[in-house]
Amino acid sequence: MAALIGLLLPNMEANQDILALEQWWRIFRITGVLSTVAVILMSSTAVIWHISVGNIIIIIGASLLTSWAMIALVWFLKQCLGLVGWWASVLLLVIQIIFAQPILAANSVTTLMRQLLPLSALHDTLQGVIFAGDIQQGIVTIVIWFMALTIFVVGYYRVKQRRYFKAAIEQ
């Protein structure tokens, strides 16, 4: 879903009249609403699995934050690098999907990668919710990735605005 949104999202120039966080919000609210609807529709099948309502809310929340983090990753790379950034983000998403497989937990490097990547954290969180395991580490990893990538996107817009203002002052 993040790759498709990144493909459809055009590169946007930094608007000089509004705050960087407000510019992020103007674009993110569209992708955020679309991903919220998609995550709710995907998570609605959890009722079939006879999962409690509290756990369904955890599934929706973790899936939504991971979706938003992946959208922010795709968006940041596409804004910085253009179409090359979109391809790089798709490659990163594929690598994360590969590392999310529990079979790869054979050595310490792949185990560390599994613990740090957001899609692996989502996989571990969903398994923890469904099979009554530990979910705190996965949720914390997802929240950290979401916050960090959002800060990167807002920072990107802020840097672009500063360059514009600096160029305007020098003229």
XYZ file of C-alpha atoms in Angstrom:
171
model
C 0.000 0.000 0.000
C 2.828 2.416 0.822
C 4.501 1.691 -2.512
C 1.265 2.383 -4.390
C 0.662 5.615 -2.518
C 4.254 6.618 -3.225
C 3.766 5.866 -6.899
C 0.621 7.994 -7.065
C 1.898 10.818 -4.841
C 3.495 13.526 -6.964
C 6.689 15.261 -5.922
C 5.645 18.437 -4.187
C 7.709 21.551 -3.824
C 7.977 23.052 -0.376
C 5.301 25.728 0.001
C 6.873 28.861 1.430
C 3.681 30.352 2.872
C 2.850 27.656 5.418
C 4.693 25.873 8.200
C 6.518 22.652 7.367
C 4.355 20.662 9.790
C 1.204 22.105 8.215
C 2.467 21.168 4.758
C 3.135 17.636 5.993
C -0.389 17.494 7.421
C -2.027 18.645 4.148
C -0.535 15.729 2.257
C -0.574 13.192 5.072
C -4.273 13.561 5.891
C -5.188 12.184 2.458
C -2.832 9.220 2.651
C -3.638 8.770 6.341
C -7.370 8.469 5.719
C -6.875 6.039 2.832
C -4.538 3.852 4.855
C -6.855 3.991 7.890
C -9.752 2.680 5.820
C -7.549 -0.038 4.308
C -6.186 -1.153 7.691
C -9.659 -1.272 9.235
C -10.937 -3.348 6.321
C -7.958 -5.716 6.550
C -8.243 -6.016 10.327
C -11.972 -6.673 10.260
C -11.221 -10.293 9.399
C -9.809 -10.677 12.920
C -13.402 -11.216 14.098
C -13.353 -14.517 12.221
C -10.309 -15.571 14.257
C -12.270 -15.053 17.499
C -9.886 -12.397 18.795
C -11.121 -10.113 21.579
C -12.111 -6.526 20.842
C -9.145 -5.176 22.837
C -6.742 -7.208 20.762
C -8.443 -6.120 17.529
C -7.825 -2.502 18.567
C -4.146 -3.332 19.165
C -3.967 -4.997 15.736
C -5.542 -1.960 14.066
C -3.289 0.470 15.946
C -0.065 -1.405 15.228
C -0.990 -1.947 11.572
C -1.967 1.700 11.173
C 1.245 3.057 12.698
C 3.329 0.691 10.581
C 1.410 1.705 7.474
C 1.959 5.382 8.246
C 5.658 4.776 8.922
C 6.081 2.986 5.598
C 4.180 5.756 3.797
C 6.479 8.311 5.436
C 9.526 6.286 4.320
C 8.321 6.102 0.725
C 7.267 9.743 0.753
C 10.587 10.956 2.191
C 12.712 9.025 -0.296
C 10.515 10.042 -3.228
C 10.607 13.724 -2.237
C 14.396 13.658 -1.799
C 15.391 11.485 -4.760
C 12.400 11.508 -7.106
C 11.628 8.301 -8.984
C 14.934 6.771 -7.877
C 13.797 7.310 -4.288
C 10.549 5.497 -4.990
C 12.470 2.506 -6.360
C 14.834 2.623 -3.363
C 11.855 2.629 -1.000
C 10.316 -0.348 -2.785
C 13.639 -2.170 -2.437
C 13.704 -1.330 1.294
C 10.143 -2.603 1.683
C 11.048 -5.883 -0.030
C 14.117 -6.269 2.197
C 11.922 -5.718 5.245
C 9.468 -8.339 4.056
C 12.323 -10.807 3.637
C 13.677 -10.058 7.122
C 10.180 -10.378 8.618
C 10.291 -14.126 7.998
C 11.024 -15.965 11.266
C 13.154 -18.526 9.395
C 15.913 -15.926 9.050
C 16.501 -15.692 12.802
C 19.458 -18.044 12.498
C 22.295 -15.739 13.554
C 22.717 -12.599 15.601
C 22.793 -10.179 12.643
C 19.462 -11.295 11.194
C 17.941 -11.452 14.676
C 19.027 -7.861 15.289
C 17.630 -6.777 11.912
C 14.326 -8.484 12.733
C 14.098 -6.559 15.990
C 14.842 -3.183 14.391
C 12.772 -3.187 11.197
C 9.166 -1.953 11.405
C 7.557 -4.670 9.293
C 9.269 -7.344 11.376
C 8.061 -5.563 14.513
C 4.530 -5.587 13.100
C 4.813 -9.309 12.344
C 6.040 -10.041 15.870
C 3.337 -7.826 17.397
C 0.564 -9.528 15.444
C 1.879 -12.951 16.429
C 2.043 -11.792 20.047
C -1.558 -10.563 19.957
C -2.915 -13.679 18.283
C -0.939 -16.206 20.320
C -0.783 -14.262 23.629
C 2.878 -13.296 23.465
C 4.925 -10.208 24.257
C 3.987 -7.146 22.177
C 5.656 -4.205 23.952
C 8.950 -4.278 22.057
C 7.195 -4.455 18.692
C 4.877 -1.565 19.516
C 7.761 0.589 20.757
C 9.767 -0.163 17.592
C 6.811 0.773 15.388
C 6.174 4.037 17.269
C 9.857 5.021 17.104
C 9.985 4.394 13.345
C 6.787 6.377 12.788
C 8.032 9.334 14.824
C 11.512 9.304 13.267
C 10.272 9.114 9.683
C 7.675 11.821 10.302
C 10.407 14.063 11.729
C 12.522 13.382 8.622
C 9.677 14.389 6.277
C 8.843 17.556 8.221
C 12.557 18.363 8.477
C 12.912 17.944 4.717
C 10.198 20.538 4.113
C 11.787 22.861 6.677
C 15.209 22.630 5.020
C 13.641 23.384 1.633
C 11.878 26.430 3.109
C 15.107 27.697 4.681
C 16.925 27.404 1.353
C 14.168 29.374 -0.347
C 14.202 32.105 2.298
C 18.000 32.295 2.218
C 17.949 32.652 -1.568
C 15.249 35.323 -1.309
C 17.254 37.300 1.244
C 20.416 37.122 -0.851
C 18.626 38.548 -3.875
